[in-house]
């Protein structure tokens, strides 16, 4: 009997997760837990037993994409141009956030948490993966030493959430990303941020190709 209960629990988990992925893709982070339960054919209590919070559900839905971004960070660490490598990875994170509804919310830090960075499993994984990219860019003088990975993730989350409901989220997110990253470079003498922003090249569309 215990083995059967465990098998039933595994089937329920897989079914709930599959439905959750569809609902989050359709409705974003505000997908109804009650609707997920109805479509999965289980009770709301069963959903909450497997996923005690909305963040836990979004974390599970986003797991594959987070792993892909972790691997991508390791690949880019071998690139010669440290700033270009960091910016390429940030672009990939933003592209996933734009293409996969719910990912930005999964990465958002909870300011009420005792340790906002490490209490967020998705963000903590990306922080660990991106730390070497950022450290190398800082050592090369390509990025302001005051910039942290948490800063950059917060920036990307803000851009993704701000553009999510617009007519062309990818184009708008791409523009904001280029404007923002013009200001994270290492200071050059008395050069002001506003002056650097004037030199931004015309924005390119964020590449949203990748996993669902």
PDB file of C-alpha atoms in Angstrom:
ATOM      1  CA  UNK A   1       0.000   0.000   0.000  1.00  0.00           C
ATOM      2  CA  UNK A   2       2.737   2.583   0.804  1.00  0.00           C
ATOM      3  CA  UNK A   3       4.343   1.874  -2.583  1.00  0.00           C
ATOM      4  CA  UNK A   4       1.017   2.472  -4.311  1.00  0.00           C
ATOM      5  CA  UNK A   5       0.540   5.764  -2.450  1.00  0.00           C
ATOM      6  CA  UNK A   6       4.005   6.897  -3.494  1.00  0.00           C
ATOM      7  CA  UNK A   7       3.284   5.949  -7.111  1.00  0.00           C
ATOM      8  CA  UNK A   8      -0.010   7.867  -6.987  1.00  0.00           C
ATOM      9  CA  UNK A   9       1.784  10.876  -5.518  1.00  0.00           C
ATOM     10  CA  UNK A  10       4.381  10.813  -8.296  1.00  0.00           C
ATOM     11  CA  UNK A  11       1.662  10.625 -10.939  1.00  0.00           C
ATOM     12  CA  UNK A  12      -0.229  13.492  -9.323  1.00  0.00           C
ATOM     13  CA  UNK A  13       2.925  15.597  -9.172  1.00  0.00           C
ATOM     14  CA  UNK A  14       3.728  14.975 -12.836  1.00  0.00           C
ATOM     15  CA  UNK A  15       0.155  15.731 -13.894  1.00  0.00           C
ATOM     16  CA  UNK A  16      -0.057  18.906 -11.811  1.00  0.00           C
ATOM     17  CA  UNK A  17       3.285  20.129 -13.130  1.00  0.00           C
ATOM     18  CA  UNK A  18       2.289  19.488 -16.759  1.00  0.00           C
ATOM     19  CA  UNK A  19      -0.959  21.410 -16.304  1.00  0.00           C
ATOM     20  CA  UNK A  20       0.831  24.185 -14.400  1.00  0.00           C
ATOM     21  CA  UNK A  21       3.263  24.657 -17.269  1.00  0.00           C
ATOM     22  CA  UNK A  22       0.341  25.138 -19.667  1.00  0.00           C
ATOM     23  CA  UNK A  23      -1.539  27.485 -17.343  1.00  0.00           C
ATOM     24  CA  UNK A  24       1.519  29.616 -16.565  1.00  0.00           C
ATOM     25  CA  UNK A  25       2.325  29.835 -20.274  1.00  0.00           C
ATOM     26  CA  UNK A  26      -1.209  31.091 -20.896  1.00  0.00           C
ATOM     27  CA  UNK A  27      -1.736  33.318 -17.863  1.00  0.00           C
ATOM     28  CA  UNK A  28       1.704  34.061 -16.439  1.00  0.00           C
ATOM     29  CA  UNK A  29       2.554  34.097 -12.755  1.00  0.00           C
ATOM     30  CA  UNK A  30      -1.092  34.793 -11.839  1.00  0.00           C
ATOM     31  CA  UNK A  31      -2.278  31.416 -13.123  1.00  0.00           C
ATOM     32  CA  UNK A  32      -5.066  30.122 -10.884  1.00  0.00           C
ATOM     33  CA  UNK A  33      -4.067  27.296  -8.558  1.00  0.00           C
ATOM     34  CA  UNK A  34      -7.725  26.255  -8.413  1.00  0.00           C
ATOM     35  CA  UNK A  35      -7.865  26.024 -12.210  1.00  0.00           C
ATOM     36  CA  UNK A  36      -4.675  23.963 -12.221  1.00  0.00           C
ATOM     37  CA  UNK A  37      -6.267  21.588  -9.708  1.00  0.00           C
ATOM     38  CA  UNK A  38      -9.466  21.272 -11.777  1.00  0.00           C
ATOM     39  CA  UNK A  39      -7.669  20.561 -15.046  1.00  0.00           C
ATOM     40  CA  UNK A  40      -5.291  18.114 -13.341  1.00  0.00           C
ATOM     41  CA  UNK A  41      -8.250  16.307 -11.799  1.00  0.00           C
ATOM     42  CA  UNK A  42      -7.075  16.699  -8.211  1.00  0.00           C
ATOM     43  CA  UNK A  43      -8.159  18.729  -5.212  1.00  0.00           C
ATOM     44  CA  UNK A  44      -6.695  22.117  -4.340  1.00  0.00           C
ATOM     45  CA  UNK A  45      -5.241  20.563  -1.195  1.00  0.00           C
ATOM     46  CA  UNK A  46      -3.264  18.102  -3.333  1.00  0.00           C
ATOM     47  CA  UNK A  47      -1.808  20.948  -5.393  1.00  0.00           C
ATOM     48  CA  UNK A  48      -0.821  22.813  -2.240  1.00  0.00           C
ATOM     49  CA  UNK A  49       0.679  19.706  -0.709  1.00  0.00           C
ATOM     50  CA  UNK A  50       3.055  19.375  -3.654  1.00  0.00           C
ATOM     51  CA  UNK A  51       3.528  23.139  -4.095  1.00  0.00           C
ATOM     52  CA  UNK A  52       2.953  24.925  -0.772  1.00  0.00           C
ATOM     53  CA  UNK A  53       3.396  28.377  -2.327  1.00  0.00           C
ATOM     54  CA  UNK A  54       3.005  30.036  -5.709  1.00  0.00           C
ATOM     55  CA  UNK A  55       6.765  30.570  -5.801  1.00  0.00           C
ATOM     56  CA  UNK A  56       7.316  26.833  -5.298  1.00  0.00           C
ATOM     57  CA  UNK A  57       5.072  26.162  -8.297  1.00  0.00           C
ATOM     58  CA  UNK A  58       6.826  28.759 -10.477  1.00  0.00           C
ATOM     59  CA  UNK A  59      10.206  27.381  -9.424  1.00  0.00           C
ATOM     60  CA  UNK A  60       9.202  23.883 -10.545  1.00  0.00           C
ATOM     61  CA  UNK A  61       7.781  25.176 -13.839  1.00  0.00           C
ATOM     62  CA  UNK A  62      10.984  27.161 -14.500  1.00  0.00           C
ATOM     63  CA  UNK A  63      13.475  24.440 -13.531  1.00  0.00           C
ATOM     64  CA  UNK A  64      14.402  23.410 -17.085  1.00  0.00           C
ATOM     65  CA  UNK A  65      15.038  26.964 -18.214  1.00  0.00           C
ATOM     66  CA  UNK A  66      17.083  27.775 -15.121  1.00  0.00           C
ATOM     67  CA  UNK A  67      19.275  24.748 -15.810  1.00  0.00           C
ATOM     68  CA  UNK A  68      19.733  25.831 -19.442  1.00  0.00           C
ATOM     69  CA  UNK A  69      20.834  29.291 -18.291  1.00  0.00           C
ATOM     70  CA  UNK A  70      23.229  27.778 -15.754  1.00  0.00           C
ATOM     71  CA  UNK A  71      24.861  25.700 -18.486  1.00  0.00           C
ATOM     72  CA  UNK A  72      24.984  28.722 -20.785  1.00  0.00           C
ATOM     73  CA  UNK A  73      26.865  30.739 -18.157  1.00  0.00           C
ATOM     74  CA  UNK A  74      29.523  28.035 -17.938  1.00  0.00           C
ATOM     75  CA  UNK A  75      29.862  27.987 -21.731  1.00  0.00           C
ATOM     76  CA  UNK A  76      30.286  31.758 -21.925  1.00  0.00           C
ATOM     77  CA  UNK A  77      32.957  31.722 -19.209  1.00  0.00           C
ATOM     78  CA  UNK A  78      35.395  30.491 -21.872  1.00  0.00           C
ATOM     79  CA  UNK A  79      34.876  33.562 -24.089  1.00  0.00           C
ATOM     80  CA  UNK A  80      37.774  36.020 -24.416  1.00  0.00           C
ATOM     81  CA  UNK A  81      35.719  39.215 -24.092  1.00  0.00           C
ATOM     82  CA  UNK A  82      34.466  39.196 -20.504  1.00  0.00           C
ATOM     83  CA  UNK A  83      32.002  42.063 -20.894  1.00  0.00           C
ATOM     84  CA  UNK A  84      30.534  40.612 -24.083  1.00  0.00           C
ATOM     85  CA  UNK A  85      30.197  37.229 -22.371  1.00  0.00           C
ATOM     86  CA  UNK A  86      28.348  38.735 -19.416  1.00  0.00           C
ATOM     87  CA  UNK A  87      26.036  40.775 -21.630  1.00  0.00           C
ATOM     88  CA  UNK A  88      25.337  37.757 -23.849  1.00  0.00           C
ATOM     89  CA  UNK A  89      24.272  35.770 -20.795  1.00  0.00           C
ATOM     90  CA  UNK A  90      22.087  38.597 -19.509  1.00  0.00           C
ATOM     91  CA  UNK A  91      20.465  38.806 -22.935  1.00  0.00           C
ATOM     92  CA  UNK A  92      19.742  35.071 -22.766  1.00  0.00           C
ATOM     93  CA  UNK A  93      18.155  35.437 -19.322  1.00  0.00           C
ATOM     94  CA  UNK A  94      15.987  38.290 -20.555  1.00  0.00           C
ATOM     95  CA  UNK A  95      15.041  36.359 -23.692  1.00  0.00           C
ATOM     96  CA  UNK A  96      13.814  33.458 -21.556  1.00  0.00           C
ATOM     97  CA  UNK A  97      11.919  35.845 -19.265  1.00  0.00           C
ATOM     98  CA  UNK A  98      10.187  37.425 -22.260  1.00  0.00           C
ATOM     99  CA  UNK A  99       9.398  34.122 -23.973  1.00  0.00           C
ATOM    100  CA  UNK A 100       8.450  32.092 -20.887  1.00  0.00           C
ATOM    101  CA  UNK A 101       5.762  33.741 -18.805  1.00  0.00           C
ATOM    102  CA  UNK A 102       6.232  33.192 -15.102  1.00  0.00           C
ATOM    103  CA  UNK A 103      10.028  33.024 -15.164  1.00  0.00           C
ATOM    104  CA  UNK A 104      10.482  36.687 -14.234  1.00  0.00           C
ATOM    105  CA  UNK A 105       8.204  36.237 -11.225  1.00  0.00           C
ATOM    106  CA  UNK A 106      10.135  33.115 -10.224  1.00  0.00           C
ATOM    107  CA  UNK A 107      13.353  35.155 -10.260  1.00  0.00           C
ATOM    108  CA  UNK A 108      11.956  38.144  -8.361  1.00  0.00           C
ATOM    109  CA  UNK A 109      13.484  38.596  -4.918  1.00  0.00           C
ATOM    110  CA  UNK A 110      11.208  38.666  -1.873  1.00  0.00           C
ATOM    111  CA  UNK A 111      12.261  41.784   0.014  1.00  0.00           C
ATOM    112  CA  UNK A 112      10.542  40.475   3.150  1.00  0.00           C
ATOM    113  CA  UNK A 113      12.708  37.336   3.247  1.00  0.00           C
ATOM    114  CA  UNK A 114      15.559  37.166   5.742  1.00  0.00           C
ATOM    115  CA  UNK A 115      17.957  36.320   2.894  1.00  0.00           C
ATOM    116  CA  UNK A 116      16.246  37.429  -0.352  1.00  0.00           C
ATOM    117  CA  UNK A 117      18.947  36.033  -2.651  1.00  0.00           C
ATOM    118  CA  UNK A 118      19.395  32.577  -1.166  1.00  0.00           C
ATOM    119  CA  UNK A 119      15.724  32.149  -0.229  1.00  0.00           C
ATOM    120  CA  UNK A 120      14.946  32.205  -3.966  1.00  0.00           C
ATOM    121  CA  UNK A 121      16.168  28.911  -5.433  1.00  0.00           C
ATOM    122  CA  UNK A 122      15.955  30.057  -9.061  1.00  0.00           C
ATOM    123  CA  UNK A 123      17.820  33.300  -8.464  1.00  0.00           C
ATOM    124  CA  UNK A 124      20.385  31.587  -6.233  1.00  0.00           C
ATOM    125  CA  UNK A 125      21.196  29.085  -8.996  1.00  0.00           C
ATOM    126  CA  UNK A 126      21.674  31.868 -11.538  1.00  0.00           C
ATOM    127  CA  UNK A 127      23.705  33.944  -9.094  1.00  0.00           C
ATOM    128  CA  UNK A 128      26.134  31.074  -8.543  1.00  0.00           C
ATOM    129  CA  UNK A 129      26.390  30.478 -12.296  1.00  0.00           C
ATOM    130  CA  UNK A 130      26.914  34.141 -13.190  1.00  0.00           C
ATOM    131  CA  UNK A 131      29.345  35.081 -10.413  1.00  0.00           C
ATOM    132  CA  UNK A 132      32.430  33.995 -12.427  1.00  0.00           C
ATOM    133  CA  UNK A 133      31.242  35.974 -15.464  1.00  0.00           C
ATOM    134  CA  UNK A 134      30.760  39.124 -13.415  1.00  0.00           C
ATOM    135  CA  UNK A 135      34.001  38.740 -11.432  1.00  0.00           C
ATOM    136  CA  UNK A 136      36.035  38.426 -14.611  1.00  0.00           C
ATOM    137  CA  UNK A 137      34.351  41.436 -16.198  1.00  0.00           C
ATOM    138  CA  UNK A 138      35.055  43.492 -13.072  1.00  0.00           C
ATOM    139  CA  UNK A 139      38.690  42.331 -12.974  1.00  0.00           C
ATOM    140  CA  UNK A 140      39.078  43.360 -16.614  1.00  0.00           C
ATOM    141  CA  UNK A 141      37.748  46.819 -15.797  1.00  0.00           C
ATOM    142  CA  UNK A 142      34.781  46.244 -18.092  1.00  0.00           C
ATOM    143  CA  UNK A 143      32.036  46.484 -15.466  1.00  0.00           C
ATOM    144  CA  UNK A 144      31.611  48.776 -12.479  1.00  0.00           C
ATOM    145  CA  UNK A 145      32.835  46.919  -9.347  1.00  0.00           C
ATOM    146  CA  UNK A 146      29.733  48.030  -7.437  1.00  0.00           C
ATOM    147  CA  UNK A 147      27.478  45.955  -9.708  1.00  0.00           C
ATOM    148  CA  UNK A 148      26.256  42.623  -8.288  1.00  0.00           C
ATOM    149  CA  UNK A 149      24.563  39.655  -9.931  1.00  0.00           C
ATOM    150  CA  UNK A 150      21.519  40.349  -7.757  1.00  0.00           C
ATOM    151  CA  UNK A 151      21.411  43.878  -9.204  1.00  0.00           C
ATOM    152  CA  UNK A 152      21.468  42.505 -12.733  1.00  0.00           C
ATOM    153  CA  UNK A 153      18.804  39.871 -12.089  1.00  0.00           C
ATOM    154  CA  UNK A 154      16.568  42.520 -10.499  1.00  0.00           C
ATOM    155  CA  UNK A 155      17.108  44.716 -13.547  1.00  0.00           C
ATOM    156  CA  UNK A 156      16.108  41.936 -15.944  1.00  0.00           C
ATOM    157  CA  UNK A 157      13.063  41.003 -13.867  1.00  0.00           C
ATOM    158  CA  UNK A 158      11.953  44.634 -13.855  1.00  0.00           C
ATOM    159  CA  UNK A 159      12.328  44.926 -17.625  1.00  0.00           C
ATOM    160  CA  UNK A 160      10.472  41.668 -18.276  1.00  0.00           C
ATOM    161  CA  UNK A 161       7.574  42.516 -15.972  1.00  0.00           C
ATOM    162  CA  UNK A 162       7.328  46.087 -17.272  1.00  0.00           C
ATOM    163  CA  UNK A 163       7.032  44.942 -20.882  1.00  0.00           C
ATOM    164  CA  UNK A 164       5.063  41.704 -20.409  1.00  0.00           C
ATOM    165  CA  UNK A 165       1.678  43.086 -21.457  1.00  0.00           C
ATOM    166  CA  UNK A 166       2.810  45.410 -24.249  1.00  0.00           C
ATOM    167  CA  UNK A 167       2.129  44.900 -27.969  1.00  0.00           C
ATOM    168  CA  UNK A 168       5.707  43.769 -28.673  1.00  0.00           C
ATOM    169  CA  UNK A 169       7.382  42.709 -25.409  1.00  0.00           C
ATOM    170  CA  UNK A 170      10.556  41.448 -27.113  1.00  0.00           C
ATOM    171  CA  UNK A 171      11.279  44.705 -28.944  1.00  0.00           C
ATOM    172  CA  UNK A 172      10.515  46.860 -25.901  1.00  0.00           C
ATOM    173  CA  UNK A 173      12.547  44.639 -23.590  1.00  0.00           C
ATOM    174  CA  UNK A 174      15.455  44.765 -26.027  1.00  0.00           C
ATOM    175  CA  UNK A 175      15.425  48.547 -26.052  1.00  0.00           C
ATOM    176  CA  UNK A 176      15.290  48.854 -22.260  1.00  0.00           C
ATOM    177  CA  UNK A 177      18.043  46.255 -21.890  1.00  0.00           C
ATOM    178  CA  UNK A 178      20.383  48.203 -24.166  1.00  0.00           C
ATOM    179  CA  UNK A 179      19.614  51.476 -22.395  1.00  0.00           C
ATOM    180  CA  UNK A 180      20.218  49.897 -19.000  1.00  0.00           C
ATOM    181  CA  UNK A 181      23.433  48.071 -19.863  1.00  0.00           C
ATOM    182  CA  UNK A 182      24.916  51.292 -21.218  1.00  0.00           C
ATOM    183  CA  UNK A 183      25.108  52.343 -17.578  1.00  0.00           C
ATOM    184  CA  UNK A 184      26.797  49.325 -15.976  1.00  0.00           C
ATOM    185  CA  UNK A 185      30.227  49.821 -17.478  1.00  0.00           C
ATOM    186  CA  UNK A 186      33.208  50.886 -15.407  1.00  0.00           C
ATOM    187  CA  UNK A 187      33.267  54.718 -14.979  1.00  0.00           C
ATOM    188  CA  UNK A 188      35.604  56.534 -17.343  1.00  0.00           C
ATOM    189  CA  UNK A 189      36.919  59.682 -15.744  1.00  0.00           C
ATOM    190  CA  UNK A 190      34.152  62.243 -15.358  1.00  0.00           C
ATOM    191  CA  UNK A 191      31.933  60.626 -17.976  1.00  0.00           C
ATOM    192  CA  UNK A 192      28.332  60.843 -16.844  1.00  0.00           C
ATOM    193  CA  UNK A 193      25.623  58.226 -17.224  1.00  0.00           C
ATOM    194  CA  UNK A 194      23.490  60.565 -19.308  1.00  0.00           C
ATOM    195  CA  UNK A 195      26.364  61.028 -21.742  1.00  0.00           C
ATOM    196  CA  UNK A 196      26.852  57.257 -22.063  1.00  0.00           C
ATOM    197  CA  UNK A 197      23.151  56.799 -22.735  1.00  0.00           C
ATOM    198  CA  UNK A 198      23.374  59.199 -25.668  1.00  0.00           C
ATOM    199  CA  UNK A 199      25.784  56.773 -27.319  1.00  0.00           C
ATOM    200  CA  UNK A 200      23.454  53.765 -27.273  1.00  0.00           C
ATOM    201  CA  UNK A 201      23.132  52.088 -30.641  1.00  0.00           C
ATOM    202  CA  UNK A 202      19.678  51.423 -32.134  1.00  0.00           C
ATOM    203  CA  UNK A 203      18.107  48.553 -30.188  1.00  0.00           C
ATOM    204  CA  UNK A 204      18.042  45.043 -31.527  1.00  0.00           C
ATOM    205  CA  UNK A 205      15.146  42.680 -30.920  1.00  0.00           C
ATOM    206  CA  UNK A 206      15.767  40.337 -28.009  1.00  0.00           C
ATOM    207  CA  UNK A 207      16.313  36.819 -29.317  1.00  0.00           C
ATOM    208  CA  UNK A 208      13.456  34.826 -27.826  1.00  0.00           C
ATOM    209  CA  UNK A 209      14.423  31.551 -29.426  1.00  0.00           C
ATOM    210  CA  UNK A 210      14.942  28.761 -26.927  1.00  0.00           C
ATOM    211  CA  UNK A 211      12.917  26.454 -24.737  1.00  0.00           C
ATOM    212  CA  UNK A 212       9.145  27.039 -24.570  1.00  0.00           C
TER     213      UNK A 212
END
